[in-house]
Coordinates of C-alpha atoms in Angstrom, one line a residue:
M147 CA 73.2 99.6 13.8
D148 CA 70.5 102.1 14.6
V149 CA 71.1 101.7 18.2
K150 CA 74.9 102.0 18.0
S151 CA 74.6 105.2 16.0
V152 CA 72.0 106.9 18.3
T153 CA 74.2 106.0 21.4
T154 CA 77.4 107.4 19.7
D155 CA 75.5 110.6 18.5
D156 CA 74.2 111.0 22.1
L157 CA 77.8 110.6 23.7
S158 CA 79.5 113.0 20.9
G159 CA 76.8 115.5 21.8
M160 CA 77.1 115.0 25.7
G161 CA 81.0 115.1 25.6
P162 CA 81.8 118.9 25.4
L163 CA 78.9 119.6 27.9
V164 CA 80.2 117.1 30.4
A165 CA 83.7 118.6 29.9
Q166 CA 82.4 121.9 30.6
L167 CA 80.8 121.0 33.5
S168 CA 83.7 119.4 35.0
R169 CA 85.9 122.4 34.3
S170 CA 83.2 124.7 35.7
G171 CA 83.2 122.4 38.9
Q172 CA 86.9 122.6 39.1
R173 CA 86.9 126.4 39.1
L174 CA 84.0 126.4 41.9
R175 CA 85.8 124.1 44.1
Q176 CA 89.1 126.2 43.6
A177 CA 87.3 129.5 44.3
D178 CA 85.8 127.8 47.5
R179 CA 89.1 126.6 48.8
T180 CA 90.3 130.4 48.3
R181 CA 87.2 131.9 49.7
P182 CA 85.2 129.5 51.6
W183 CA 82.8 132.2 53.1
V184 CA 81.6 133.2 49.7
L185 CA 79.6 129.8 49.4
D186 CA 78.6 129.8 52.9
T187 CA 77.1 133.3 52.5
V188 CA 75.4 132.2 49.2
V189 CA 73.5 129.2 51.0
V190 CA 72.3 131.6 53.6
V191 CA 71.1 134.3 51.0
L192 CA 69.3 131.3 49.0
V193 CA 67.6 130.0 52.1
F194 CA 66.3 133.4 53.2
L195 CA 65.1 134.3 49.6
M196 CA 63.5 130.8 49.2
F197 CA 62.1 130.1 52.6
C198 CA 62.3 133.0 54.8
L199 CA 61.0 135.6 52.5
P200 CA 57.6 133.9 51.9
D201 CA 56.9 133.8 55.6
L202 CA 57.5 137.2 56.0
L203 CA 55.3 138.4 53.2
R204 CA 52.5 136.1 53.9
G205 CA 52.6 136.5 57.6
G206 CA 53.6 132.8 58.4
A207 CA 53.3 129.3 57.2
D208 CA 49.6 128.9 57.6
D209 CA 48.3 131.3 54.6
G210 CA 45.0 129.1 54.5
D211 CA 46.0 127.3 51.4
G212 CA 44.9 123.5 50.7
P213 CA 41.9 121.6 52.0
P214 CA 40.3 122.2 55.4
R215 CA 41.6 119.1 57.0
F216 CA 45.3 120.0 56.2
R217 CA 44.9 123.3 57.7
L218 CA 46.7 123.6 61.0
A219 CA 46.2 126.2 63.6
F220 CA 49.6 127.3 64.4
T221 CA 50.5 130.2 66.7
E222 CA 50.5 133.5 64.9
L223 CA 54.2 135.3 65.6
P224 CA 54.9 139.0 65.5
L225 CA 57.3 140.1 62.8
A226 CA 60.1 140.6 65.4
G227 CA 59.6 137.1 66.7
M228 CA 59.5 135.5 63.3
L229 CA 62.7 137.4 62.3
A230 CA 64.3 136.2 65.7
L231 CA 63.5 132.6 64.9
Q232 CA 64.3 132.7 61.1
A233 CA 67.6 134.3 62.2
G234 CA 68.5 131.7 64.8
L235 CA 67.8 129.0 62.2
V236 CA 69.5 130.5 59.2
L237 CA 72.7 132.0 60.3
P238 CA 74.2 129.3 62.0
L239 CA 74.6 128.0 58.4
L240 CA 77.5 130.2 57.9
W241 CA 79.5 128.2 60.1
R242 CA 78.2 124.8 59.0
R243 CA 81.5 123.4 57.4
R244 CA 83.8 124.8 60.1
R245 CA 81.7 124.0 63.1
P246 CA 79.1 121.7 62.0
M247 CA 78.2 120.2 65.2
A248 CA 77.9 123.7 66.9
A249 CA 75.5 125.0 64.2
F250 CA 73.4 121.6 64.1
G251 CA 73.2 122.1 67.8
V252 CA 72.1 126.1 67.6
I253 CA 69.6 125.3 64.9
A254 CA 68.1 122.3 66.7
A255 CA 67.8 124.4 69.7
V256 CA 65.9 127.1 67.9
F257 CA 63.7 124.4 66.0
V258 CA 62.5 123.0 69.4
L259 CA 61.9 126.3 70.7
Q260 CA 59.9 127.4 67.6
W261 CA 57.9 124.1 67.7
S262 CA 57.2 124.4 71.4
L263 CA 55.7 127.9 70.8
G264 CA 53.5 126.2 68.2
A265 CA 54.9 127.9 65.1
A266 CA 55.7 127.0 61.8
L267 CA 58.1 128.4 59.5
R268 CA 59.3 127.4 56.1
A269 CA 62.9 128.1 57.3
D270 CA 62.9 125.0 59.3
I271 CA 64.7 123.6 56.1
A272 CA 67.8 124.7 57.9
L273 CA 67.7 121.9 60.1
F274 CA 67.8 119.2 57.4
I275 CA 70.7 121.2 55.9
A276 CA 72.7 121.2 58.9
L277 CA 72.2 117.5 59.5
Y278 CA 73.5 117.2 55.9
S279 CA 76.5 119.2 56.5
L280 CA 77.4 117.2 59.8
A281 CA 77.1 114.1 58.1
L282 CA 79.7 115.6 55.5
H283 CA 82.0 117.5 57.4
G284 CA 81.4 116.5 60.9
R285 CA 83.1 113.7 63.3
L286 CA 81.3 110.5 62.8
R287 CA 81.0 109.6 66.5
E288 CA 79.0 112.7 66.5
L289 CA 76.1 111.5 64.3
P290 CA 74.4 109.2 66.8
W291 CA 73.8 112.2 69.1
A292 CA 72.8 114.4 66.3
G293 CA 70.2 111.5 65.2
A294 CA 68.6 111.2 68.6
V295 CA 68.3 115.1 68.8
M296 CA 66.8 114.9 65.1
A297 CA 64.3 112.0 66.1
G298 CA 63.1 113.9 69.3
A299 CA 62.7 117.2 67.1
M300 CA 60.8 115.2 64.5
L301 CA 58.5 113.6 67.1
L302 CA 57.6 117.1 68.4
V303 CA 56.7 118.2 65.1
A304 CA 54.5 115.1 64.5
V305 CA 52.8 115.4 67.8
R306 CA 52.1 119.4 67.0
A307 CA 50.7 118.3 63.4
S308 CA 48.6 115.4 64.8
A309 CA 45.5 117.6 64.3
A310 CA 45.9 117.2 60.4
L311 CA 47.3 113.5 60.1
S312 CA 48.4 110.8 62.3
V313 CA 51.6 110.7 64.5
G314 CA 52.9 107.7 62.7
D315 CA 52.5 109.2 59.2
A316 CA 54.0 112.6 60.0
L317 CA 56.8 110.9 61.8
F318 CA 57.5 108.6 58.8
F319 CA 57.6 111.5 56.5
L320 CA 59.9 113.5 58.7
L321 CA 62.1 110.9 59.6
S322 CA 62.4 109.7 55.9
T323 CA 63.5 113.3 55.2
A324 CA 66.1 113.3 57.8
I325 CA 67.5 110.0 56.9
A326 CA 67.6 111.1 53.4
A327 CA 69.7 114.3 54.3
L328 CA 72.0 112.1 56.4
A329 CA 72.5 109.6 53.7
L330 CA 73.4 112.1 51.1
G331 CA 75.7 113.6 53.3
L332 CA 77.6 110.6 54.1
M333 CA 77.5 109.5 50.3
V334 CA 79.2 112.7 49.5
R335 CA 81.7 112.2 52.0
I336 CA 82.5 108.7 51.1
R337 CA 83.0 109.9 47.5
R338 CA 85.3 112.7 48.5
A339 CA 87.4 110.0 50.6
Q340 CA 87.6 107.8 47.7
L341 CA 88.6 110.6 45.4
A342 CA 91.2 111.8 47.9
G343 CA 92.4 108.2 48.2
L344 CA 92.9 107.9 44.5
R345 CA 94.8 111.2 44.4
E346 CA 97.0 110.2 47.2
R347 CA 97.8 106.8 45.4
A348 CA 98.5 108.4 42.2
A349 CA 100.7 111.0 43.7
R350 CA 102.6 108.1 45.6
L351 CA 102.8 106.0 42.4
E352 CA 104.2 108.9 40.7
V353 CA 107.0 109.3 43.6
E354 CA 107.8 105.9 43.5
R355 CA 108.1 105.9 39.7
D356 CA 110.6 108.8 39.9
Q357 CA 112.3 107.0 42.6
R358 CA 112.6 103.9 40.6
S359 CA 113.8 106.0 37.3
R360 CA 116.5 107.9 39.6
L361 CA 117.6 104.4 41.0
A362 CA 117.9 102.7 37.7
T363 CA 119.8 105.8 36.4
A364 CA 122.0 105.5 39.4
T365 CA 122.4 101.8 38.8
E366 CA 123.3 102.4 35.1
R367 CA 125.7 104.9 36.0
T368 CA 127.4 102.9 38.5
R369 CA 127.7 99.8 35.8
V370 CA 129.1 102.3 33.3
A371 CA 131.5 103.8 35.5
R372 CA 132.6 100.2 36.6
E373 CA 133.0 99.2 33.0
M374 CA 135.1 102.3 32.2
H375 CA 137.3 101.8 35.1
D376 CA 138.1 98.2 34.2
I377 CA 138.7 99.2 30.6
V378 CA 140.6 102.3 31.1
G379 CA 142.7 101.3 34.0
H380 CA 143.8 98.1 32.6
N381 CA 144.6 99.1 29.3
L382 CA 146.3 102.4 30.2
S383 CA 148.5 100.4 32.6
V384 CA 149.7 98.1 29.6
I385 CA 150.3 101.0 27.5
I386 CA 152.3 102.7 30.2
T387 CA 154.3 99.6 30.9
L388 CA 154.9 99.0 27.2
A389 CA 155.8 102.7 26.5
D390 CA 158.4 102.7 29.4
A391 CA 159.8 99.3 28.1
G392 CA 160.1 100.5 24.4
S393 CA 161.9 103.7 25.5
Y394 CA 164.5 101.8 27.3
A395 CA 165.0 99.1 24.4
A396 CA 165.2 101.9 22.0
D397 CA 168.9 102.1 22.1
V398 CA 169.7 98.4 23.1
A399 CA 167.2 96.5 20.9
P400 CA 165.4 98.5 18.3
E401 CA 163.6 95.4 17.4
R402 CA 161.8 95.2 20.8
S403 CA 161.0 98.8 20.6
K404 CA 159.1 98.5 17.5
E405 CA 157.4 95.3 19.0
A406 CA 156.4 97.5 22.0
L407 CA 155.0 100.2 19.6
R408 CA 152.9 97.7 17.9
L409 CA 151.5 96.5 21.1
I410 CA 150.7 99.7 22.2
G411 CA 148.7 100.2 19.1
D412 CA 147.0 97.0 19.6
T413 CA 146.0 97.7 23.1
G414 CA 144.8 101.3 22.4
R415 CA 142.6 100.0 19.5
Q416 CA 141.4 97.3 22.0
A417 CA 140.7 99.8 24.5
L418 CA 138.9 102.1 22.0
G419 CA 136.9 99.2 20.7
E420 CA 135.5 98.5 24.3
L421 CA 134.9 102.1 25.1
R422 CA 132.8 102.4 21.9
R423 CA 130.9 99.3 22.8
V424 CA 130.2 100.5 26.4
L425 CA 129.1 104.2 25.4
G426 CA 127.3 103.1 22.2
V427 CA 124.6 101.6 24.2
L428 CA 124.0 104.8 25.9
R429 CA 123.2 106.5 22.6
E430 CA 119.8 106.7 21.1
T431 CA 121.1 106.4 17.7
G432 CA 124.3 105.0 16.8
A433 CA 126.5 104.5 14.0
G434 CA 125.1 101.1 12.8
A435 CA 123.6 100.4 9.7
D436 CA 120.1 100.0 11.4
G437 CA 120.4 103.0 13.5
G438 CA 121.5 101.5 16.6
P439 CA 124.9 101.3 18.1
E440 CA 127.6 98.6 17.0
L441 CA 128.1 96.0 19.6
S442 CA 130.4 93.3 20.1
P443 CA 130.4 90.3 22.4
Q444 CA 131.3 91.1 26.1
P445 CA 134.6 89.5 27.0
G446 CA 134.5 85.9 28.7
I447 CA 136.8 83.2 30.1
A448 CA 137.8 82.4 26.7
D449 CA 139.3 86.0 26.6
L450 CA 141.5 85.4 29.7
G451 CA 144.3 83.7 27.6
A452 CA 144.4 86.8 25.1
L453 CA 144.5 89.0 28.3
C454 CA 147.3 87.1 29.9
A455 CA 149.5 87.3 26.5
T456 CA 149.0 91.2 27.0
V457 CA 150.1 91.1 30.3
R458 CA 153.2 89.0 29.4
A459 CA 154.0 91.4 26.5
A460 CA 154.2 94.1 29.1
G461 CA 157.0 92.2 30.8
L462 CA 155.1 90.3 33.6
E463 CA 155.1 86.5 33.6
V464 CA 151.6 85.1 34.0
V465 CA 151.0 81.3 34.6
Y466 CA 147.3 80.6 34.0
R467 CA 145.5 77.5 34.8
T468 CA 141.9 76.7 34.8
S469 CA 139.7 73.7 35.9
G470 CA 136.1 72.5 35.2
D471 CA 133.9 73.4 32.6
A472 CA 134.2 77.3 32.9
E473 CA 133.6 78.2 29.4
A474 CA 129.9 76.9 29.7
L475 CA 128.9 79.5 32.3
D476 CA 126.4 82.1 32.0
G477 CA 127.7 85.1 29.9
G478 CA 127.2 87.5 32.9
V479 CA 129.3 85.2 35.2
Q480 CA 131.9 85.1 32.5
L481 CA 132.2 89.0 32.3
T482 CA 132.3 89.1 36.0
V483 CA 135.5 86.8 35.9
Y484 CA 136.9 88.7 33.2
R485 CA 136.9 92.0 35.0
I486 CA 137.8 90.8 38.2
V487 CA 141.0 88.9 36.7
Q488 CA 141.5 92.1 34.4
E489 CA 141.5 94.3 37.5
A490 CA 143.7 92.1 39.7
L491 CA 146.2 92.0 36.8
T492 CA 146.2 95.5 36.5
N493 CA 147.0 96.1 40.3
T494 CA 149.8 93.5 40.0
M495 CA 151.4 95.4 36.8
K496 CA 151.1 98.7 38.8
H497 CA 152.3 97.6 42.1
A498 CA 154.6 94.4 41.8
A499 CA 158.2 94.5 41.7
E500 CA 160.0 93.9 38.4
G501 CA 160.5 90.2 37.8
A502 CA 157.2 89.1 39.7
R503 CA 155.3 86.1 38.7
V504 CA 151.6 85.6 38.7
H505 CA 149.5 82.8 39.2
L506 CA 146.2 82.9 38.0
T507 CA 143.5 80.1 38.8
V508 CA 140.0 79.9 37.5
A509 CA 138.3 76.7 38.9
V510 CA 134.8 75.6 38.8
T511 CA 133.7 73.0 41.1
G512 CA 129.8 72.3 41.4
S513 CA 127.9 75.6 42.0
R514 CA 131.2 77.4 43.1
L515 CA 133.7 79.2 41.2
S516 CA 136.9 80.4 42.7
I517 CA 139.2 82.8 41.2
R518 CA 142.8 83.2 42.6
V519 CA 145.3 85.7 41.4
Q520 CA 148.5 85.8 43.4
D521 CA 151.9 87.4 42.5
T522 CA 155.2 86.4 44.0
G523 CA 156.2 89.9 45.0
P524 CA 158.0 91.5 46.6
A525 CA 155.5 94.5 46.3
A526 CA 155.3 98.4 47.5
R527 CA 151.8 99.1 47.7
P528 CA 151.1 102.8 48.3
G529 CA 148.7 104.1 50.8
P530 CA 147.3 103.3 54.4
P531 CA 147.2 99.6 55.2
N532 CA 143.3 99.6 55.3
E533 CA 142.6 101.7 52.5
E534 CA 140.8 100.5 49.6
G535 CA 141.0 101.6 46.0
H536 CA 137.9 101.7 43.6
G537 CA 139.4 98.8 41.8
L538 CA 138.8 96.3 44.8
V539 CA 135.4 97.9 45.6
G540 CA 134.2 97.2 41.9
M541 CA 135.6 93.6 42.2
R542 CA 133.5 93.3 45.4
E543 CA 130.5 94.7 43.7
R544 CA 130.7 92.3 40.7
A545 CA 131.1 89.3 42.9
A546 CA 128.1 90.6 45.2
L547 CA 125.9 90.2 42.1
Y548 CA 126.4 86.4 42.5
G549 CA 126.4 86.0 45.9
G550 CA 130.2 86.1 46.1
T551 CA 133.0 87.6 48.1
V552 CA 136.5 89.0 47.3
T553 CA 139.3 89.1 49.7
A554 CA 142.9 90.7 49.1
G555 CA 145.9 90.9 50.9
P556 CA 149.7 90.3 51.3
T557 CA 151.0 86.7 51.1
G558 CA 153.5 85.2 53.3
G559 CA 156.1 85.4 50.9
G560 CA 155.7 89.1 50.2
G561 CA 153.6 89.0 47.4
W562 CA 150.0 90.1 47.0
S563 CA 146.7 87.7 46.7
V564 CA 143.3 88.2 45.4
E565 CA 140.9 85.7 45.9
A566 CA 136.9 85.7 44.7
V567 CA 134.3 83.3 45.1
L568 CA 131.2 83.1 43.4
D569 CA 127.9 81.2 43.9
L570 CA 126.6 79.7 40.7
T571 CA 123.3 78.4 42.2
P572 CA 120.3 79.7 40.2
R573 CA 118.2 82.4 41.8
G574 CA 114.6 83.2 41.6
G575 CA 113.5 79.6 40.3
D576 CA 115.1 80.1 37.1
R577 CA 115.5 76.3 36.7

């Protein structure tokens, strides 16, 4: 209990500090992207104040401090020479991020020149900063060359410092420092690459999510548009046909006119109910008691009889036959069959001549379901011979969901035929 409470208190106390540091780091990175020269200048100024200025004030690195065995006899440089060497070591740091290899090469050359003269300067730290910058910003294939130059420079320093300690010890210390600078640069580089990869992956996932959302929206719109076309197109065709028949029968057979009006009302109510069902699922809240849309079962093969009766009432003779266990099929398959038949009968009512007869056959044979809607014609269908309306396209889209095909065209006797074949084989290992 005590350990848990202490840990929680520590985390709660560090939370605001970590958040503040993170925000400060983001602001600094943003400012650096806007004005990169500011940070480079700050680095140069700090190196000058921390490592160059003490040499200028004390007259070199050999100030006589430390035990006698560590005192090295270095060459005393004049002030102008010291300033020139310091400028050659420090000023190239201004472009250490834009041209890291060039900055490292210039600093390494000045470093070798300085130690060849036997002079020691605190500004030599610039060579390790340049190596770090090269590992972080430069090309990776340049690192072996930089490592060889660095090893040679460190060997020169170890030889010059052999008066105080062995060459091996000095070389071990110097190479360890160089390796640390190189490893730090590579570590920061890898970390930045990982963060960039994560940001890129997050952006890609966001784009894919938006694409999936737009695709789902388009698919849903297509489905609703197809349903609306089937419902409105069929029922309006029936209503128009009944209205025309009722107007003709008003004077000759008033009772037939009343029957037509009754059928128009029934068809309109049926269409309104189906439209409410389709549109109800699009609402976030509906009129139901539980706040959801009022739903009714989707039409299926069992409803084809009522569909044929409606078409017969509109004055078109329909002969309907079925074979196989069609009513035991999946609800989605039954809805597809119903919509294909509905669209085919609607087209027949629109285009078939008066007195035409329609033969409707729905047959299930193994894993194959076939639909055939053929009228006896004659027909007068508008439009160019190869032009397809939205109804035929919608039928083919529905059939394609079950690996099926739809073909339509004139028959030998002057009528019109629509044939659809659906594949009932389960997909995706459903069974």
